[in-house]
Amino acid sequence: MPAIGRRPSHRVARDGQALIEFALVLPLILLLLMGVVDFGRGIFAFNEVSNAAREGGRTGIVNQTLTDIRNRAAAQAIGLGVPTTVPASCPATGGPPAATSDPAGICVAILQPDGKTVGNCSTTPEIGCVVVVSVKSTFTAITPIIGNIVGPIAVSSTTQQVIEATCSGAGCTTP
């Protein structure tokens, strides 16, 4: 029988075992938790880019001033800091597909009613022409391990909308 006030020796071994198991499992739990946070940030980035393209398209259907369209789209993606510059490859103009190394930016094109060819709509927009707005950003995970595995991810969205009213220059409305 053990002495009064002393714990059995097998109890001490179990306490140490639980501490070691916790120390081994804790990094995995933290990595999983940070992975969920990074996944949420990625979804947020995609939603911001999609919303920016949509709002740029809404502006383009009543105001065909390219700088106004880019500024409106950039204002909607304020959380990502998307610049109003045009990326190196512009999918909205039918150029090559955007590469991962391209910087973030906003691409605007006014195309013929078929939505595929550039013609007189780019010089003199009219009702029925199509405004195409592409917004591109780069998402990088904040967790170093996950960031090293997946690397930077290009997030982009494109919207096409038909022009409802023509206006270019000063005094045009913005929805």
PDB file of C-alpha atoms in Angstrom:
ATOM      1  CA  MET A   1       0.000   0.000   0.000  1.00  0.00           C
ATOM      2  CA  PRO A   2       1.409   3.418  -0.913  1.00  0.00           C
ATOM      3  CA  ALA A   3       2.198   5.929   1.783  1.00  0.00           C
ATOM      4  CA  ILE A   4      -0.433   8.526   2.620  1.00  0.00           C
ATOM      5  CA  GLY A   5       0.008  11.726   0.561  1.00  0.00           C
ATOM      6  CA  ARG A   6       1.965  10.055  -2.218  1.00  0.00           C
ATOM      7  CA  ARG A   7       0.506   9.430  -5.633  1.00  0.00           C
ATOM      8  CA  PRO A   8       1.020   6.142  -7.389  1.00  0.00           C
ATOM      9  CA  SER A   9       3.897   6.204  -9.875  1.00  0.00           C
ATOM     10  CA  HIS A  10       1.732   5.156 -12.838  1.00  0.00           C
ATOM     11  CA  ARG A  11      -0.333   8.357 -12.417  1.00  0.00           C
ATOM     12  CA  VAL A  12       2.744  10.547 -12.923  1.00  0.00           C
ATOM     13  CA  ALA A  13       3.582   8.682 -16.120  1.00  0.00           C
ATOM     14  CA  ARG A  14       0.088   9.360 -17.533  1.00  0.00           C
ATOM     15  CA  ASP A  15       0.335  13.098 -16.824  1.00  0.00           C
ATOM     16  CA  GLY A  16       3.594  13.310 -18.705  1.00  0.00           C
ATOM     17  CA  GLN A  17       2.183  11.281 -21.581  1.00  0.00           C
ATOM     18  CA  ALA A  18      -0.773  13.683 -21.987  1.00  0.00           C
ATOM     19  CA  LEU A  19       1.607  16.657 -22.010  1.00  0.00           C
ATOM     20  CA  ILE A  20       3.740  15.097 -24.741  1.00  0.00           C
ATOM     21  CA  GLU A  21       0.675  14.192 -26.844  1.00  0.00           C
ATOM     22  CA  PHE A  22      -0.623  17.757 -26.514  1.00  0.00           C
ATOM     23  CA  ALA A  23       2.770  19.141 -27.570  1.00  0.00           C
ATOM     24  CA  LEU A  24       2.753  16.916 -30.660  1.00  0.00           C
ATOM     25  CA  VAL A  25      -0.837  17.680 -31.688  1.00  0.00           C
ATOM     26  CA  LEU A  26      -0.864  21.449 -30.986  1.00  0.00           C
ATOM     27  CA  PRO A  27       1.161  22.481 -34.104  1.00  0.00           C
ATOM     28  CA  LEU A  28      -1.155  20.429 -36.320  1.00  0.00           C
ATOM     29  CA  ILE A  29      -4.246  22.006 -34.782  1.00  0.00           C
ATOM     30  CA  LEU A  30      -2.786  25.504 -35.200  1.00  0.00           C
ATOM     31  CA  LEU A  31      -1.852  24.762 -38.825  1.00  0.00           C
ATOM     32  CA  LEU A  32      -5.397  23.541 -39.497  1.00  0.00           C
ATOM     33  CA  LEU A  33      -6.879  26.633 -37.835  1.00  0.00           C
ATOM     34  CA  MET A  34      -4.649  28.990 -39.828  1.00  0.00           C
ATOM     35  CA  GLY A  35      -5.504  27.044 -42.998  1.00  0.00           C
ATOM     36  CA  VAL A  36      -9.194  27.748 -42.357  1.00  0.00           C
ATOM     37  CA  VAL A  37      -8.384  31.459 -41.846  1.00  0.00           C
ATOM     38  CA  ASP A  38      -6.352  31.570 -45.086  1.00  0.00           C
ATOM     39  CA  PHE A  39      -9.142  29.778 -46.965  1.00  0.00           C
ATOM     40  CA  GLY A  40     -11.590  32.418 -45.709  1.00  0.00           C
ATOM     41  CA  ARG A  41      -9.245  35.192 -46.823  1.00  0.00           C
ATOM     42  CA  GLY A  42      -9.017  33.570 -50.272  1.00  0.00           C
ATOM     43  CA  ILE A  43     -12.809  33.478 -50.596  1.00  0.00           C
ATOM     44  CA  PHE A  44     -12.914  37.133 -49.480  1.00  0.00           C
ATOM     45  CA  ALA A  45     -10.367  38.057 -52.182  1.00  0.00           C
ATOM     46  CA  PHE A  46     -12.392  36.280 -54.865  1.00  0.00           C
ATOM     47  CA  ASN A  47     -15.599  38.019 -53.720  1.00  0.00           C
ATOM     48  CA  GLU A  48     -13.875  41.432 -53.702  1.00  0.00           C
ATOM     49  CA  VAL A  49     -12.516  40.936 -57.230  1.00  0.00           C
ATOM     50  CA  SER A  50     -15.902  39.709 -58.500  1.00  0.00           C
ATOM     51  CA  ASN A  51     -17.708  42.644 -56.927  1.00  0.00           C
ATOM     52  CA  ALA A  52     -15.164  45.099 -58.357  1.00  0.00           C
ATOM     53  CA  ALA A  53     -15.629  43.717 -61.893  1.00  0.00           C
ATOM     54  CA  ARG A  54     -19.413  43.813 -61.523  1.00  0.00           C
ATOM     55  CA  GLU A  55     -19.447  47.419 -60.277  1.00  0.00           C
ATOM     56  CA  GLY A  56     -17.032  48.466 -63.032  1.00  0.00           C
ATOM     57  CA  GLY A  57     -19.399  46.898 -65.559  1.00  0.00           C
ATOM     58  CA  ARG A  58     -22.386  48.694 -64.024  1.00  0.00           C
ATOM     59  CA  THR A  59     -20.534  51.975 -64.413  1.00  0.00           C
ATOM     60  CA  GLY A  60     -19.590  51.127 -67.998  1.00  0.00           C
ATOM     61  CA  ILE A  61     -23.170  50.636 -69.154  1.00  0.00           C
ATOM     62  CA  VAL A  62     -23.975  54.326 -68.521  1.00  0.00           C
ATOM     63  CA  ASN A  63     -20.526  55.947 -68.547  1.00  0.00           C
ATOM     64  CA  GLN A  64     -17.930  54.820 -71.093  1.00  0.00           C
ATOM     65  CA  THR A  65     -15.034  56.873 -69.687  1.00  0.00           C
ATOM     66  CA  LEU A  66     -12.353  54.238 -69.079  1.00  0.00           C
ATOM     67  CA  THR A  67     -10.771  56.032 -66.111  1.00  0.00           C
ATOM     68  CA  ASP A  68     -14.180  56.342 -64.408  1.00  0.00           C
ATOM     69  CA  ILE A  69     -14.792  52.624 -64.894  1.00  0.00           C
ATOM     70  CA  ARG A  70     -11.349  51.720 -63.506  1.00  0.00           C
ATOM     71  CA  ASN A  71     -11.723  54.087 -60.544  1.00  0.00           C
ATOM     72  CA  ARG A  72     -15.156  52.666 -59.656  1.00  0.00           C
ATOM     73  CA  ALA A  73     -13.864  49.087 -59.845  1.00  0.00           C
ATOM     74  CA  ALA A  74     -10.798  49.920 -57.741  1.00  0.00           C
ATOM     75  CA  ALA A  75     -12.996  51.625 -55.141  1.00  0.00           C
ATOM     76  CA  GLN A  76     -14.984  48.400 -54.743  1.00  0.00           C
ATOM     77  CA  ALA A  77     -11.846  46.308 -54.139  1.00  0.00           C
ATOM     78  CA  ILE A  78     -10.419  48.611 -51.493  1.00  0.00           C
ATOM     79  CA  GLY A  79      -9.671  45.643 -49.181  1.00  0.00           C
ATOM     80  CA  LEU A  80      -7.264  44.209 -51.762  1.00  0.00           C
ATOM     81  CA  GLY A  81      -5.685  47.464 -52.912  1.00  0.00           C
ATOM     82  CA  VAL A  82      -6.227  46.747 -56.613  1.00  0.00           C
ATOM     83  CA  PRO A  83      -4.559  49.517 -58.640  1.00  0.00           C
ATOM     84  CA  THR A  84      -6.282  51.244 -61.552  1.00  0.00           C
ATOM     85  CA  THR A  85      -3.429  50.297 -63.881  1.00  0.00           C
ATOM     86  CA  VAL A  86      -3.845  47.853 -66.769  1.00  0.00           C
ATOM     87  CA  PRO A  87      -2.090  44.480 -66.240  1.00  0.00           C
ATOM     88  CA  ALA A  88       0.472  43.284 -68.797  1.00  0.00           C
ATOM     89  CA  SER A  89      -1.945  40.823 -70.401  1.00  0.00           C
ATOM     90  CA  CYS A  90      -5.497  41.995 -70.733  1.00  0.00           C
ATOM     91  CA  PRO A  91      -8.081  39.199 -71.191  1.00  0.00           C
ATOM     92  CA  ALA A  92     -10.884  41.745 -71.746  1.00  0.00           C
ATOM     93  CA  THR A  93      -9.336  42.854 -75.031  1.00  0.00           C
ATOM     94  CA  GLY A  94      -8.929  39.314 -76.315  1.00  0.00           C
ATOM     95  CA  GLY A  95      -5.218  39.261 -75.498  1.00  0.00           C
ATOM     96  CA  PRO A  96      -3.319  36.306 -74.089  1.00  0.00           C
ATOM     97  CA  PRO A  97      -4.618  34.760 -70.865  1.00  0.00           C
ATOM     98  CA  ALA A  98      -3.341  36.412 -67.715  1.00  0.00           C
ATOM     99  CA  ALA A  99      -0.168  34.828 -66.376  1.00  0.00           C
ATOM    100  CA  THR A 100       0.451  34.346 -62.671  1.00  0.00           C
ATOM    101  CA  SER A 101       3.377  36.796 -62.737  1.00  0.00           C
ATOM    102  CA  ASP A 102       1.230  39.646 -64.103  1.00  0.00           C
ATOM    103  CA  PRO A 103       0.622  42.391 -61.589  1.00  0.00           C
ATOM    104  CA  ALA A 104      -2.815  43.266 -60.304  1.00  0.00           C
ATOM    105  CA  GLY A 105      -4.898  45.721 -62.267  1.00  0.00           C
ATOM    106  CA  ILE A 106      -8.137  46.535 -64.066  1.00  0.00           C
ATOM    107  CA  CYS A 107      -8.694  45.959 -67.763  1.00  0.00           C
ATOM    108  CA  VAL A 108     -11.603  47.585 -69.642  1.00  0.00           C
ATOM    109  CA  ALA A 109     -12.657  47.030 -73.245  1.00  0.00           C
ATOM    110  CA  ILE A 110     -15.695  48.092 -75.255  1.00  0.00           C
ATOM    111  CA  LEU A 111     -16.475  45.441 -77.848  1.00  0.00           C
ATOM    112  CA  GLN A 112     -18.926  44.844 -80.677  1.00  0.00           C
ATOM    113  CA  PRO A 113     -22.378  43.451 -79.744  1.00  0.00           C
ATOM    114  CA  ASP A 114     -21.069  39.890 -80.257  1.00  0.00           C
ATOM    115  CA  GLY A 115     -18.786  40.534 -77.253  1.00  0.00           C
ATOM    116  CA  LYS A 116     -15.718  39.139 -79.017  1.00  0.00           C
ATOM    117  CA  THR A 117     -14.417  41.586 -81.611  1.00  0.00           C
ATOM    118  CA  VAL A 118     -13.012  45.076 -81.285  1.00  0.00           C
ATOM    119  CA  GLY A 119     -14.485  47.455 -83.856  1.00  0.00           C
ATOM    120  CA  ASN A 120     -16.074  50.866 -84.017  1.00  0.00           C
ATOM    121  CA  CYS A 121     -17.538  50.374 -80.517  1.00  0.00           C
ATOM    122  CA  SER A 122     -14.097  51.016 -79.006  1.00  0.00           C
ATOM    123  CA  THR A 123     -13.868  54.450 -80.651  1.00  0.00           C
ATOM    124  CA  THR A 124     -17.545  55.509 -80.611  1.00  0.00           C
ATOM    125  CA  PRO A 125     -19.508  53.490 -78.047  1.00  0.00           C
ATOM    126  CA  GLU A 126     -23.201  53.116 -78.776  1.00  0.00           C
ATOM    127  CA  ILE A 127     -26.175  51.356 -77.235  1.00  0.00           C
ATOM    128  CA  GLY A 128     -25.837  47.614 -77.766  1.00  0.00           C
ATOM    129  CA  CYS A 129     -22.041  47.498 -77.555  1.00  0.00           C
ATOM    130  CA  VAL A 130     -20.578  45.374 -74.755  1.00  0.00           C
ATOM    131  CA  VAL A 131     -18.420  46.659 -71.895  1.00  0.00           C
ATOM    132  CA  VAL A 132     -15.984  44.035 -70.608  1.00  0.00           C
ATOM    133  CA  VAL A 133     -14.271  44.670 -67.267  1.00  0.00           C
ATOM    134  CA  SER A 134     -11.576  42.326 -65.915  1.00  0.00           C
ATOM    135  CA  VAL A 135     -10.135  42.783 -62.428  1.00  0.00           C
ATOM    136  CA  LYS A 136      -7.026  40.918 -61.325  1.00  0.00           C
ATOM    137  CA  SER A 137      -5.332  40.622 -57.948  1.00  0.00           C
ATOM    138  CA  THR A 138      -2.859  38.289 -56.271  1.00  0.00           C
ATOM    139  CA  PHE A 139      -3.699  36.381 -53.087  1.00  0.00           C
ATOM    140  CA  THR A 140      -0.912  35.309 -50.743  1.00  0.00           C
ATOM    141  CA  ALA A 141      -1.548  33.179 -47.659  1.00  0.00           C
ATOM    142  CA  ILE A 142      -0.485  34.678 -44.328  1.00  0.00           C
ATOM    143  CA  THR A 143       0.589  31.309 -42.919  1.00  0.00           C
ATOM    144  CA  PRO A 144       4.196  30.745 -44.021  1.00  0.00           C
ATOM    145  CA  ILE A 145       3.889  26.964 -44.417  1.00  0.00           C
ATOM    146  CA  ILE A 146       0.693  27.197 -46.471  1.00  0.00           C
ATOM    147  CA  GLY A 147       2.077  30.176 -48.405  1.00  0.00           C
ATOM    148  CA  ASN A 148       5.170  28.169 -49.366  1.00  0.00           C
ATOM    149  CA  ILE A 149       3.073  25.200 -50.476  1.00  0.00           C
ATOM    150  CA  VAL A 150       0.484  27.007 -52.611  1.00  0.00           C
ATOM    151  CA  GLY A 151       2.443  30.185 -53.428  1.00  0.00           C
ATOM    152  CA  PRO A 152       0.759  33.370 -54.654  1.00  0.00           C
ATOM    153  CA  ILE A 153      -2.559  32.732 -56.400  1.00  0.00           C
ATOM    154  CA  ALA A 154      -3.882  34.957 -59.197  1.00  0.00           C
ATOM    155  CA  VAL A 155      -7.516  35.865 -58.526  1.00  0.00           C
ATOM    156  CA  SER A 156      -9.425  37.408 -61.392  1.00  0.00           C
ATOM    157  CA  SER A 157     -12.968  38.041 -62.523  1.00  0.00           C
ATOM    158  CA  THR A 158     -14.485  39.319 -65.759  1.00  0.00           C
ATOM    159  CA  THR A 159     -17.928  40.746 -66.400  1.00  0.00           C
ATOM    160  CA  GLN A 160     -19.677  41.686 -69.643  1.00  0.00           C
ATOM    161  CA  GLN A 161     -22.549  44.154 -69.743  1.00  0.00           C
ATOM    162  CA  VAL A 162     -24.461  45.743 -72.612  1.00  0.00           C
ATOM    163  CA  ILE A 163     -24.322  49.552 -72.882  1.00  0.00           C
ATOM    164  CA  GLU A 164     -27.684  51.121 -71.988  1.00  0.00           C
ATOM    165  CA  ALA A 165     -26.820  54.810 -72.390  1.00  0.00           C
ATOM    166  CA  THR A 166     -23.893  56.542 -74.063  1.00  0.00           C
ATOM    167  CA  CYS A 167     -21.820  59.132 -72.292  1.00  0.00           C
ATOM    168  CA  SER A 168     -18.089  59.770 -72.203  1.00  0.00           C
ATOM    169  CA  GLY A 169     -16.271  62.684 -70.669  1.00  0.00           C
ATOM    170  CA  ALA A 170     -17.172  65.089 -67.876  1.00  0.00           C
ATOM    171  CA  GLY A 171     -20.676  65.060 -66.443  1.00  0.00           C
ATOM    172  CA  CYS A 172     -21.399  61.358 -66.909  1.00  0.00           C
ATOM    173  CA  THR A 173     -23.286  59.587 -64.159  1.00  0.00           C
ATOM    174  CA  THR A 174     -21.947  56.777 -62.015  1.00  0.00           C
ATOM    175  CA  PRO A 175     -24.447  54.254 -60.630  1.00  0.00           C
TER     176      PRO A 175
END
